[in-house]
């Protein structure tokens, strides 16, 4: 039989297999610690693919390396090789345990990984057993053997930390950690016994008005902070509300007092401070769910981090000064590489720990005055050192806590571009790579307008006592026609197409300005400074909301097509495919040669007579809403008397309503899952709405009341 692989190649691979595996394992750990924490503010699909590949490969490579080490000794005996080098290779086993513990910046790639903590615990036992076996069969009482014992300690600590971090972030454990002690409430039986005894004594007993004995709602703690560190005060407020609102990510409810406390506080702050605090809160949630933050930022975790670093340094120095006369070959160089790499990774982990929001909050916390003086002295120098490492050496991740971007997907772009239907494009979409997907930074003006909108809704909500998601999308101007015939995915698609039709058939007020200059102007636009008392008379405000309407439209269409799980359930994909098929058929039909110009296509669509509803003409088997969108455009033109400024005001308000409704209806787990992909504006709006008491999680309307008797 023909031998496909030469014997010399097999022998060469056997000699280099374990050497390559341990080096690859070290490389994967380096990639993970550098990219793991950056994914919370990076939306690049290639970064996500690299993190995914390294995350899955890291455990596999380290596990295979331990398996190879366990049989290498037998191979050496069969080949009558010297055992001195195997003793050195056996020293790599506890280092591989260190690798299996993973970096602090990523314990779970996705939320589902946290539910597999028991598998990791079993892996800890098995891999420790294999490493111990390798150590025992290599024992000859040499100094390297004793160094192996010393390396087992940090290896087990790191692996144990990862298992505990996964367990603490698992759904049941995370939920149970926030459930308070059982609360039986006031003693009903004792109260009724007294009631019965009074009646037997002949008294006429009636139940008086209950007396509220609930705790008084406290304001957010006015914690002192080191004013030299920018936004330290806001970070403390964010941490305070984080400890309350993290219950949302465990599917728990909040009390009426939480609502009043949060609502009154956030209403009194400016939009920029509010959005910053929301960013900090979501950043802390990301750390809890996907990293070892719950461990390393505790007193025990800080001690263990220092201990593992010190242990690794001591082992390295000991190996450096020990007698290595019996050791030779490339194994010595690889051992140096592994030890130096482990030390560098541990030092880098400490730097990341010090530069985190958790540490900055702790350093500037004045609630414990006994240690605050010391922390106040070191906090600002540490902040400056971290800033230097971040800005000049790029060793520390950015201060950003999310990408700050909204992704853009457009219906007409997909219709006029044939490449989108190619097999290659479909293949890329399987792996999460979407062509013609753009990203834009969220302008400050848009955040300010959303904040204003929510504050306005609060006033209405306080008067009628109804939730926001019960009120939004109920207005005729939001749907164009009777709301009863529409569901959410249909609403998004109709308004998206209608917005594009209005946008591309409208005269661009900045047609002579480059796209880059337009975006620069949008990002710098101050909505409060530049608009006059009458919004509709302001040309800049009109241009701004016109562009924001377009961006919100493309963003919601992106969510509908790429992230439908974040929107209320429906048949959005079917509706989109039917609508695109009708649009492509219309543009290719007869004399309408398919146009690659979106404006020309929009004009052709609006030229069609739409006096009758499409469903009355062709039935409802097809879910296309193409000409329903055209009817909405005509309705908007008529209702606003062809006033473009009023029209764009209506469109913008509709998109903010749609955005807020979608945010309130999205499940907490979907919001949490998107944090690892750079975050979504939808998630930030959802948490802001929760702070304003606009979500369904506030269900405890009354606390303790104590009834009182009236004796007649």
XYZ file of C-alpha atoms in Angstrom:
712
model
C 0.000 0.000 0.000
C 1.319 3.402 -0.967
C 2.443 5.402 2.053
C 0.980 8.894 1.794
C 3.166 10.444 4.492
C 6.871 9.776 4.650
C 8.220 8.111 7.762
C 10.730 10.925 8.215
C 7.906 13.453 8.290
C 6.071 11.455 10.943
C 9.216 11.226 13.045
C 9.857 14.940 12.680
C 6.276 15.742 13.692
C 6.513 13.490 16.749
C 9.661 15.327 17.817
C 8.144 18.792 17.365
C 4.494 18.155 18.206
C 4.562 19.011 21.920
C 6.940 21.927 21.385
C 4.653 23.519 18.816
C 1.520 22.865 20.856
C 2.746 24.666 23.987
C 3.929 27.644 21.939
C 0.619 27.808 20.067
C -1.185 27.642 23.419
C 0.832 30.625 24.674
C 0.089 32.527 21.459
C -3.655 31.904 21.789
C -3.637 33.161 25.379
C -1.868 36.322 24.227
C -4.445 36.970 21.508
C -7.337 36.376 23.907
C -6.084 38.680 26.654
C -5.497 41.467 24.117
C -8.753 41.129 22.163
C -11.085 39.676 24.806
C -12.027 42.956 26.459
C -11.873 44.996 23.271
C -14.816 43.234 21.698
C -17.228 45.149 23.936
C -16.505 48.315 21.932
C -15.509 46.840 18.555
C -18.108 45.818 15.974
C -15.660 44.440 13.421
C -16.805 40.973 12.341
C -13.217 39.898 11.762
C -12.335 40.654 15.394
C -15.307 38.572 16.521
C -14.195 35.732 14.265
C -10.643 35.862 15.659
C -11.880 35.858 19.271
C -14.255 32.982 18.519
C -11.545 30.911 16.844
C -8.981 31.542 19.585
C -11.511 30.930 22.362
C -12.456 27.515 20.988
C -8.900 26.592 20.036
C -7.225 27.593 23.314
C -8.778 24.836 25.428
C -8.422 22.254 22.680
C -4.726 22.965 22.106
C -3.859 22.931 25.824
C -5.832 19.709 26.353
C -4.144 17.988 23.412
C -0.752 19.172 24.668
C -1.370 17.560 28.063
C -2.388 14.347 26.329
C 0.764 14.354 24.231
C 2.884 14.941 27.344
C 1.299 11.915 29.016
C 2.518 9.582 26.248
C 5.820 11.248 25.424
C 7.551 9.436 28.295
C 6.659 6.032 26.850
C 7.889 7.107 23.417
C 11.219 8.176 24.941
C 11.595 4.811 26.642
C 10.878 2.939 23.422
C 13.443 5.079 21.602
C 15.939 4.775 24.501
C 16.068 8.570 24.741
C 17.400 10.513 27.683
C 14.762 11.390 30.302
C 16.293 14.728 31.277
C 14.451 16.647 28.599
C 11.172 14.934 29.470
C 11.531 16.180 33.041
C 11.692 19.668 31.583
C 8.724 19.011 29.302
C 6.775 17.668 32.291
C 7.368 21.080 33.854
C 5.168 22.468 31.069
C 2.114 20.566 32.390
C 1.264 23.023 35.232
C 1.929 25.898 32.821
C -0.711 24.396 30.530
C -3.104 24.408 33.502
C -2.359 28.122 33.727
C -3.358 28.440 30.067
C -6.544 26.431 30.618
C -7.500 28.985 33.259
C -7.687 31.534 30.477
C -7.188 35.307 30.637
C -9.181 37.607 32.904
C -10.664 39.437 29.919
C -12.774 36.551 28.616
C -14.256 33.585 30.437
C -17.326 33.153 28.225
C -17.588 33.853 24.522
C -21.395 33.878 24.731
C -23.942 33.710 27.537
C -24.490 30.016 26.820
C -20.893 29.279 27.847
C -21.702 30.285 31.418
C -24.243 27.471 31.612
C -21.445 24.971 30.891
C -19.583 25.703 34.123
C -20.087 22.120 35.315
C -18.307 20.859 32.201
C -15.385 23.152 32.974
C -15.334 21.899 36.559
C -15.118 18.327 35.279
C -12.397 19.465 32.877
C -10.512 20.950 35.811
C -10.522 17.596 37.610
C -9.555 15.606 34.517
C -6.813 17.943 33.298
C -5.371 18.258 36.785
C -5.304 14.459 36.951
C -3.454 14.264 33.622
C -0.967 16.960 34.680
C -0.417 15.174 37.997
C 0.190 11.902 36.138
C 2.760 13.587 33.905
C 4.443 15.034 36.980
C 4.552 11.688 38.824
C 6.032 9.664 35.965
C 8.721 12.324 35.489
C 9.707 12.448 39.170
C 13.370 11.876 39.936
C 13.836 14.338 42.786
C 15.452 17.024 40.643
C 15.118 20.749 41.267
C 12.857 21.075 38.204
C 10.418 18.628 39.815
C 10.114 20.895 42.833
C 9.560 23.890 40.552
C 6.707 21.934 38.963
C 5.055 21.660 42.384
C 5.326 25.434 42.788
C 3.750 26.000 39.356
C 0.793 23.756 40.139
C -0.489 26.308 42.661
C -1.008 29.282 40.267
C -2.179 26.853 37.582
C -4.931 25.473 39.802
C -5.849 28.965 41.013
C -6.287 30.280 37.466
C -8.266 27.252 36.304
C -10.403 27.402 39.443
C -11.041 31.128 38.933
C -12.403 30.493 35.476
C -14.733 27.765 36.696
C -16.027 29.928 39.549
C -16.478 32.915 37.202
C -18.555 30.801 34.811
C -20.600 29.447 37.710
C -21.257 32.898 39.182
C -22.427 34.219 35.776
C -24.689 31.243 35.042
C -28.370 32.081 34.897
C -29.478 30.356 38.100
C -26.525 31.436 40.212
C -26.624 35.029 38.930
C -30.318 35.216 39.703
C -30.010 33.604 43.136
C -27.190 35.956 44.111
C -29.600 38.895 43.888
C -32.618 37.363 45.565
C -33.020 38.793 49.037
C -33.742 36.740 52.112
C -37.284 35.296 52.377
C -39.712 37.975 53.505
C -42.872 36.707 55.243
C -44.189 40.242 55.716
C -46.235 41.426 58.713
C -47.631 38.651 60.929
C -51.102 38.047 59.511
C -52.011 35.184 61.882
C -51.120 37.201 64.980
C -53.061 40.170 63.668
C -56.165 38.082 63.020
C -55.908 36.399 66.432
C -56.080 39.831 68.013
C -59.002 40.666 65.761
C -60.859 37.534 66.858
C -60.193 38.113 70.558
C -61.479 41.684 70.323
C -64.677 40.487 68.687
C -65.193 37.865 71.390
C -64.787 40.576 74.021
C -67.785 42.318 72.523
C -66.079 45.100 70.669
C -67.282 46.207 67.269
C -64.085 45.988 65.263
C -63.597 47.584 61.850
C -60.512 47.785 59.684
C -59.178 51.316 59.444
C -57.056 52.831 56.723
C -53.736 51.011 56.402
C -50.687 52.811 57.679
C -47.711 52.857 55.300
C -44.621 51.731 57.191
C -42.421 51.351 54.151
C -38.960 52.686 54.121
C -38.438 56.207 52.916
C -37.051 56.482 49.428
C -33.483 57.671 49.599
C -31.706 59.718 47.041
C -28.645 58.270 45.355
C -25.747 58.494 47.805
C -23.792 61.678 47.466
C -20.449 59.980 47.608
C -17.331 62.042 47.667
C -14.850 61.361 44.915
C -11.507 62.482 43.668
C -12.451 65.419 41.467
C -9.168 65.207 39.546
C -10.351 62.055 37.816
C -12.834 62.990 35.065
C -16.429 61.900 35.669
C -15.589 60.071 38.894
C -18.842 61.247 40.475
C -20.942 59.938 37.584
C -19.124 56.609 37.802
C -20.111 56.305 41.464
C -23.739 57.060 40.675
C -23.628 54.500 37.856
C -22.187 51.907 40.224
C -24.924 52.647 42.762
C -27.723 52.114 40.244
C -25.890 49.187 38.670
C -26.252 47.290 41.947
C -30.016 47.774 41.696
C -30.681 47.478 37.974
C -28.471 44.452 37.343
C -31.566 42.545 38.481
C -32.975 43.252 35.016
C -30.346 40.902 33.580
C -31.553 38.137 35.892
C -35.214 38.547 34.898
C -36.142 39.908 38.317
C -38.588 42.702 39.096
C -37.893 46.014 40.767
C -39.947 47.849 43.338
C -41.924 51.046 43.133
C -39.306 52.655 45.359
C -36.532 51.735 42.941
C -38.556 53.406 40.214
C -39.172 56.621 42.153
C -35.569 56.839 43.277
C -34.120 56.283 39.824
C -36.664 58.370 37.938
C -36.262 61.450 40.101
C -32.476 61.214 39.909
C -32.141 60.703 36.156
C -34.714 63.378 35.326
C -32.564 65.909 37.144
C -29.409 65.141 35.134
C -28.328 66.300 31.697
C -28.511 63.924 28.757
C -24.725 63.517 28.449
C -24.323 62.489 32.097
C -27.261 60.121 31.855
C -25.958 58.336 28.759
C -22.482 58.145 30.300
C -23.881 56.490 33.434
C -25.834 54.029 31.295
C -22.622 53.192 29.414
C -20.778 52.549 32.674
C -23.584 50.332 33.962
C -23.644 48.226 30.801
C -19.849 48.001 30.873
C -20.014 46.611 34.409
C -22.699 44.140 33.341
C -20.487 42.983 30.463
C -17.631 42.414 32.903
C -19.839 40.328 35.197
C -21.194 38.122 32.419
C -18.143 37.606 30.222
C -15.001 38.132 32.339
C -13.537 37.305 35.756
C -14.471 40.733 37.129
C -16.649 39.325 39.912
C -13.564 37.559 41.280
C -10.546 39.717 40.554
C -12.161 42.896 41.891
C -12.880 41.327 45.258
C -10.334 41.313 48.122
C -9.743 37.582 47.657
C -9.386 37.991 43.897
C -6.853 40.793 44.262
C -4.802 38.680 46.656
C -4.889 35.666 44.320
C -3.833 37.805 41.365
C -0.802 39.095 43.265
C -0.051 35.588 44.526
C -0.081 33.981 41.065
C 2.150 36.736 39.689
C 4.604 36.432 42.581
C 4.643 32.627 42.319
C 5.373 32.712 38.600
C 8.193 35.229 39.081
C 9.722 33.151 41.890
C 9.615 30.013 39.736
C 11.225 31.872 36.824
C 14.028 33.280 38.991
C 14.581 29.872 40.579
C 14.830 28.232 37.164
C 17.223 30.972 36.093
C 19.686 30.325 38.917
C 19.343 26.549 39.239
C 21.858 24.049 37.871
C 20.823 23.318 34.279
C 23.899 21.374 33.232
C 21.835 18.243 32.610
C 19.300 20.178 30.549
C 19.949 21.019 26.937
C 18.314 21.523 23.605
C 15.442 23.677 22.466
C 13.316 22.638 25.472
C 15.277 25.068 27.660
C 14.503 27.967 25.319
C 10.824 26.997 25.154
C 10.685 26.847 28.961
C 12.102 30.362 29.175
C 9.535 31.508 26.611
C 6.646 29.952 28.536
C 7.732 31.421 31.876
C 8.443 34.893 30.494
C 5.166 34.768 28.564
C 3.260 33.778 31.711
C 4.834 36.646 33.678
C 4.074 39.187 30.941
C 0.466 38.003 30.707
C 0.066 38.231 34.488
C 1.546 41.738 34.577
C -0.710 42.780 31.705
C -3.692 41.306 33.569
C -2.809 43.431 36.611
C -2.557 46.535 34.390
C -5.986 45.799 32.925
C -7.395 45.252 36.400
C -6.023 48.586 37.622
C -7.307 50.453 34.555
C -10.868 49.135 34.843
C -13.914 51.089 35.981
C -14.143 48.813 39.003
C -10.750 49.942 40.289
C -11.365 53.623 39.555
C -14.663 53.472 41.442
C -12.958 51.808 44.405
C -10.042 54.258 44.432
C -12.315 57.306 44.536
C -14.886 55.913 46.971
C -14.982 57.976 50.150
C -17.527 55.868 52.028
C -14.690 54.221 53.962
C -12.722 57.195 55.268
C -10.124 55.042 57.057
C -8.570 54.023 53.746
C -9.819 56.883 51.558
C -6.885 59.172 52.327
C -4.418 56.641 50.995
C -6.556 55.839 47.951
C -7.077 59.540 47.240
C -3.308 60.034 47.108
C -2.641 57.180 44.686
C -5.780 57.389 42.531
C -4.766 60.317 40.338
C -1.171 59.079 39.686
C -2.633 55.694 38.752
C -5.143 57.383 36.451
C -2.385 59.366 34.721
C -0.236 56.244 34.324
C -3.149 54.332 32.813
C -3.898 57.243 30.459
C -0.272 57.229 29.296
C -0.357 53.480 28.631
C -3.654 53.864 26.800
C -2.908 56.866 24.591
C 0.788 56.568 23.853
C 1.685 52.888 24.142
C -1.789 51.490 23.334
C -1.301 48.773 25.958
C -4.654 49.391 27.629
C -8.043 49.124 25.892
C -9.901 52.297 25.015
C -11.979 54.188 27.568
C -15.004 53.411 25.411
C -17.475 51.010 26.977
C -19.330 50.276 23.742
C -18.827 50.943 20.069
C -21.006 54.065 20.038
C -22.145 53.081 16.543
C -25.402 52.202 14.862
C -25.264 49.797 11.955
C -27.019 50.715 8.734
C -28.768 48.369 6.313
C -30.900 49.621 3.454
C -33.741 48.023 1.538
C -33.176 49.779 -1.777
C -29.449 49.104 -1.698
C -30.240 45.391 -1.482
C -32.732 45.656 -4.332
C -30.569 47.426 -6.889
C -27.394 45.448 -6.140
C -27.303 42.074 -7.841
C -24.200 40.976 -5.923
C -26.284 40.685 -2.752
C -28.046 37.664 -4.289
C -24.821 35.902 -5.266
C -23.843 32.595 -3.693
C -20.758 34.223 -2.197
C -22.860 36.840 -0.389
C -25.192 34.158 0.939
C -22.195 32.127 2.110
C -20.765 35.130 3.973
C -24.100 35.809 5.691
C -24.000 32.318 7.215
C -20.909 33.415 9.160
C -22.298 36.825 10.085
C -20.601 38.872 7.345
C -23.105 41.174 5.640
C -22.160 43.148 2.580
C -23.343 46.764 2.204
C -23.544 47.058 5.993
C -22.425 50.507 7.114
C -21.686 51.892 10.577
C -22.157 55.428 11.843
C -21.277 56.968 15.180
C -24.294 57.956 17.246
C -24.353 61.788 17.248
C -24.724 63.539 20.576
C -27.707 65.411 19.197
C -29.569 62.147 18.634
C -28.931 61.056 22.224
C -30.177 64.415 23.449
C -33.384 64.180 21.414
C -34.086 60.632 22.622
C -33.544 61.769 26.206
C -35.917 64.695 25.695
C -38.527 62.439 24.140
C -38.448 60.040 27.095
C -38.726 62.884 29.584
C -41.805 64.145 27.740
C -43.354 60.684 27.851
C -42.722 60.475 31.608
C -45.020 63.435 32.178
C -47.799 61.745 30.216
C -47.084 58.433 31.904
C -47.303 59.978 35.366
C -50.729 61.337 34.505
C -52.356 58.246 32.977
C -50.380 55.585 34.884
C -49.776 53.463 31.787
C -46.551 51.919 30.587
C -44.798 53.347 27.573
C -45.051 50.135 25.560
C -48.819 50.262 26.021
C -48.993 53.736 24.499
C -46.428 53.821 21.703
C -47.412 53.006 18.133
C -51.087 53.638 18.918
C -51.191 56.979 17.141
C -52.516 57.295 13.595
C -49.552 59.447 12.605
C -47.181 56.655 13.604
C -48.732 54.024 11.352
C -50.289 56.162 8.691
C -53.534 54.199 8.802
C -55.503 51.995 11.150
C -53.129 50.350 13.597
C -55.306 47.284 13.928
C -54.174 45.908 10.548
C -50.454 46.224 11.278
C -47.920 44.375 13.397
C -44.474 45.512 14.422
C -42.261 44.043 11.680
C -44.718 45.358 9.109
C -44.555 48.788 10.708
C -40.750 48.835 10.600
C -40.601 47.779 6.960
C -43.293 50.218 5.803
C -41.734 53.142 7.622
C -38.251 52.208 6.414
C -39.294 52.188 2.769
C -41.400 55.327 3.232
C -38.484 57.144 4.873
C -36.212 56.217 1.975
C -38.803 57.362 -0.539
C -39.079 60.728 1.202
C -35.329 61.050 1.680
C -34.297 60.318 -1.902
C -37.066 62.321 -3.561
C -36.427 65.277 -1.280
C -33.925 67.924 -2.323
C -30.714 67.462 -0.341
C -29.980 70.796 1.404
C -26.272 69.919 1.540
C -25.833 68.420 -1.906
C -22.582 70.319 -2.487
C -20.985 69.136 0.764
C -18.943 65.937 0.900
C -20.245 62.976 2.893
C -17.325 63.223 5.328
C -18.087 66.887 6.050
C -21.762 66.052 6.533
C -20.934 63.429 9.158
C -18.508 65.764 10.897
C -21.227 68.401 11.109
C -23.732 65.858 12.438
C -21.393 64.685 15.190
C -20.663 68.265 16.299
C -24.231 69.551 16.096
C -25.440 70.888 19.464
C -29.182 70.398 19.506
C -29.737 72.713 22.486
C -27.344 75.481 21.517
C -28.173 75.917 17.855
C -31.917 75.513 17.610
C -34.229 78.520 18.134
C -37.436 78.535 20.132
C -39.353 77.408 17.083
C -37.785 74.202 15.808
C -39.513 74.221 12.448
C -37.957 77.557 11.538
C -34.426 76.283 12.063
C -32.688 75.096 8.897
C -29.948 73.256 10.810
C -32.444 71.434 12.993
C -34.403 70.404 9.900
C -31.261 69.021 8.242
C -30.306 67.202 11.420
C -33.592 65.383 12.025
C -33.821 64.552 8.306
C -30.505 62.729 8.505
C -31.287 61.168 11.889
C -34.577 59.849 10.525
C -32.639 58.180 7.734
C -30.082 56.686 10.143
C -32.721 55.404 12.579
C -34.635 53.947 9.648
C -31.587 52.044 8.379
C -30.734 50.978 11.934
C -34.162 49.493 12.626
C -34.072 47.760 9.232
C -30.689 46.299 10.215
C -32.236 44.945 13.419
C -35.177 43.532 11.466
C -32.970 41.619 9.009
C -29.778 40.846 10.936
C -30.993 40.785 14.572
C -34.702 39.868 14.395
C -34.455 38.234 17.826
C -34.185 41.725 19.342
C -37.576 42.761 17.963
C -41.098 41.568 18.783
C -41.875 38.250 17.120
C -43.280 38.314 13.623
C -42.654 37.325 10.018
C -40.214 40.094 9.189
C -37.927 37.941 7.030
C -40.820 36.611 4.935
C -42.277 40.091 4.577
C -38.885 41.484 3.547
C -38.309 38.784 0.907
C -41.777 39.275 -0.591
C -41.334 43.047 -0.628
C -37.911 42.833 -2.246
C -39.230 40.416 -4.872
C -42.032 42.837 -5.764
C -39.629 45.784 -5.883
C -37.193 43.972 -8.179
C -40.033 42.813 -10.421
C -41.388 46.362 -10.625
C -38.007 47.866 -11.511
C -37.324 45.252 -14.202
C -40.800 45.280 -15.706
C -41.392 46.548 -19.232
C -39.786 49.860 -20.018
C -38.489 50.291 -16.468
C -35.010 49.012 -17.122
C -33.519 48.153 -13.772
C -31.946 51.273 -12.388
C -28.904 51.442 -10.171
C -29.883 54.920 -9.021
C -31.933 54.831 -5.840
C -33.468 58.262 -6.441
C -34.705 57.239 -9.875
C -36.197 54.040 -8.436
C -37.994 55.973 -5.695
C -39.486 58.410 -8.185
C -40.815 55.525 -10.294
C -42.484 53.960 -7.265
C -44.180 57.195 -6.205
C -45.552 57.664 -9.730
C -47.763 54.589 -9.273
C -51.411 55.302 -8.471
C -52.203 53.985 -4.987
C -55.803 55.087 -4.499
C -56.763 51.568 -3.447
C -55.028 49.456 -0.844
C -52.739 46.757 -2.299
C -54.541 44.086 -0.249
C -57.854 45.028 -1.942
C -56.317 44.576 -5.391
C -54.098 41.483 -5.039
C -55.198 39.832 -1.800
C -53.079 39.152 1.251
C -51.194 35.987 0.281
C -48.102 37.995 -0.549
C -46.742 39.819 2.481
C -45.210 42.607 0.419
C -45.675 46.124 1.791
C -43.947 48.019 -1.022
C -46.944 50.051 -2.121
C -48.298 50.359 1.417
C -45.157 52.417 2.002
C -45.969 54.527 -1.055
C -49.442 55.152 0.347
C -47.866 56.232 3.644
C -45.670 58.756 1.809
C -48.698 60.272 0.094
C -50.514 60.356 3.443
C -47.577 62.158 5.064
C -47.468 64.695 2.248
C -51.171 65.417 2.568
C -51.285 65.544 6.365
C -48.336 67.932 6.526
C -49.580 70.019 3.587
C -46.340 69.279 1.721
C -44.347 71.063 4.422
C -41.060 69.149 4.394
C -40.011 70.320 7.823
C -43.221 69.156 9.473
C -43.005 65.944 7.501
C -39.519 65.133 8.777
C -40.559 66.069 12.315
C -43.350 63.491 12.052
C -41.032 60.852 10.587
C -38.375 61.416 13.220
C -40.864 61.202 16.100
C -42.267 58.001 14.633
C -38.812 56.411 14.498
C -38.038 57.379 18.086
C -41.353 55.804 19.127
C -40.535 52.638 17.180
C -37.029 52.502 18.666
C -38.313 52.874 22.232
C -41.078 50.331 21.734
C -38.608 47.776 20.357
C -36.206 48.434 23.230
C -38.916 47.857 25.838
C -40.097 44.629 24.204
C -36.644 43.072 23.706
C -35.721 40.302 26.140
C -32.952 41.003 28.654
C -30.892 38.032 27.426
C -30.803 39.434 23.891
C -29.679 42.803 25.221
C -26.956 41.072 27.253
C -25.834 38.975 24.299
C -25.303 42.044 22.130
C -22.888 43.545 24.679
C -20.175 41.194 23.389
C -20.676 42.457 19.843
C -19.960 46.103 20.548
C -23.339 46.921 22.051
C -26.504 48.347 20.535
C -28.174 51.731 20.828
C -31.353 49.738 21.468
C -29.840 48.324 24.681
C -28.810 51.752 25.942
C -32.297 53.109 25.272
C -33.794 50.103 27.087
C -31.732 50.647 30.237
C -32.454 54.384 30.123
C -36.166 53.597 29.881
C -35.804 51.253 32.851
C -34.268 54.079 34.873
C -37.255 56.191 33.929
C -39.618 53.413 35.034
C -40.917 52.748 31.518
C -40.463 48.966 31.362
C -42.490 46.037 32.640
C -40.012 45.122 35.393
C -41.595 47.483 37.942
C -44.392 45.421 39.449
C -44.207 45.996 43.213
C -46.406 49.043 43.624
C -46.711 48.992 47.416
C -44.382 48.012 50.184
C -45.326 47.136 53.743
C -48.570 48.515 55.105
C -49.873 47.851 58.579
C -53.610 47.851 59.118
C -55.025 49.404 62.269
C -58.165 48.634 64.205
C -60.992 50.971 65.007
C -62.906 49.981 68.128
C -66.449 51.312 68.434
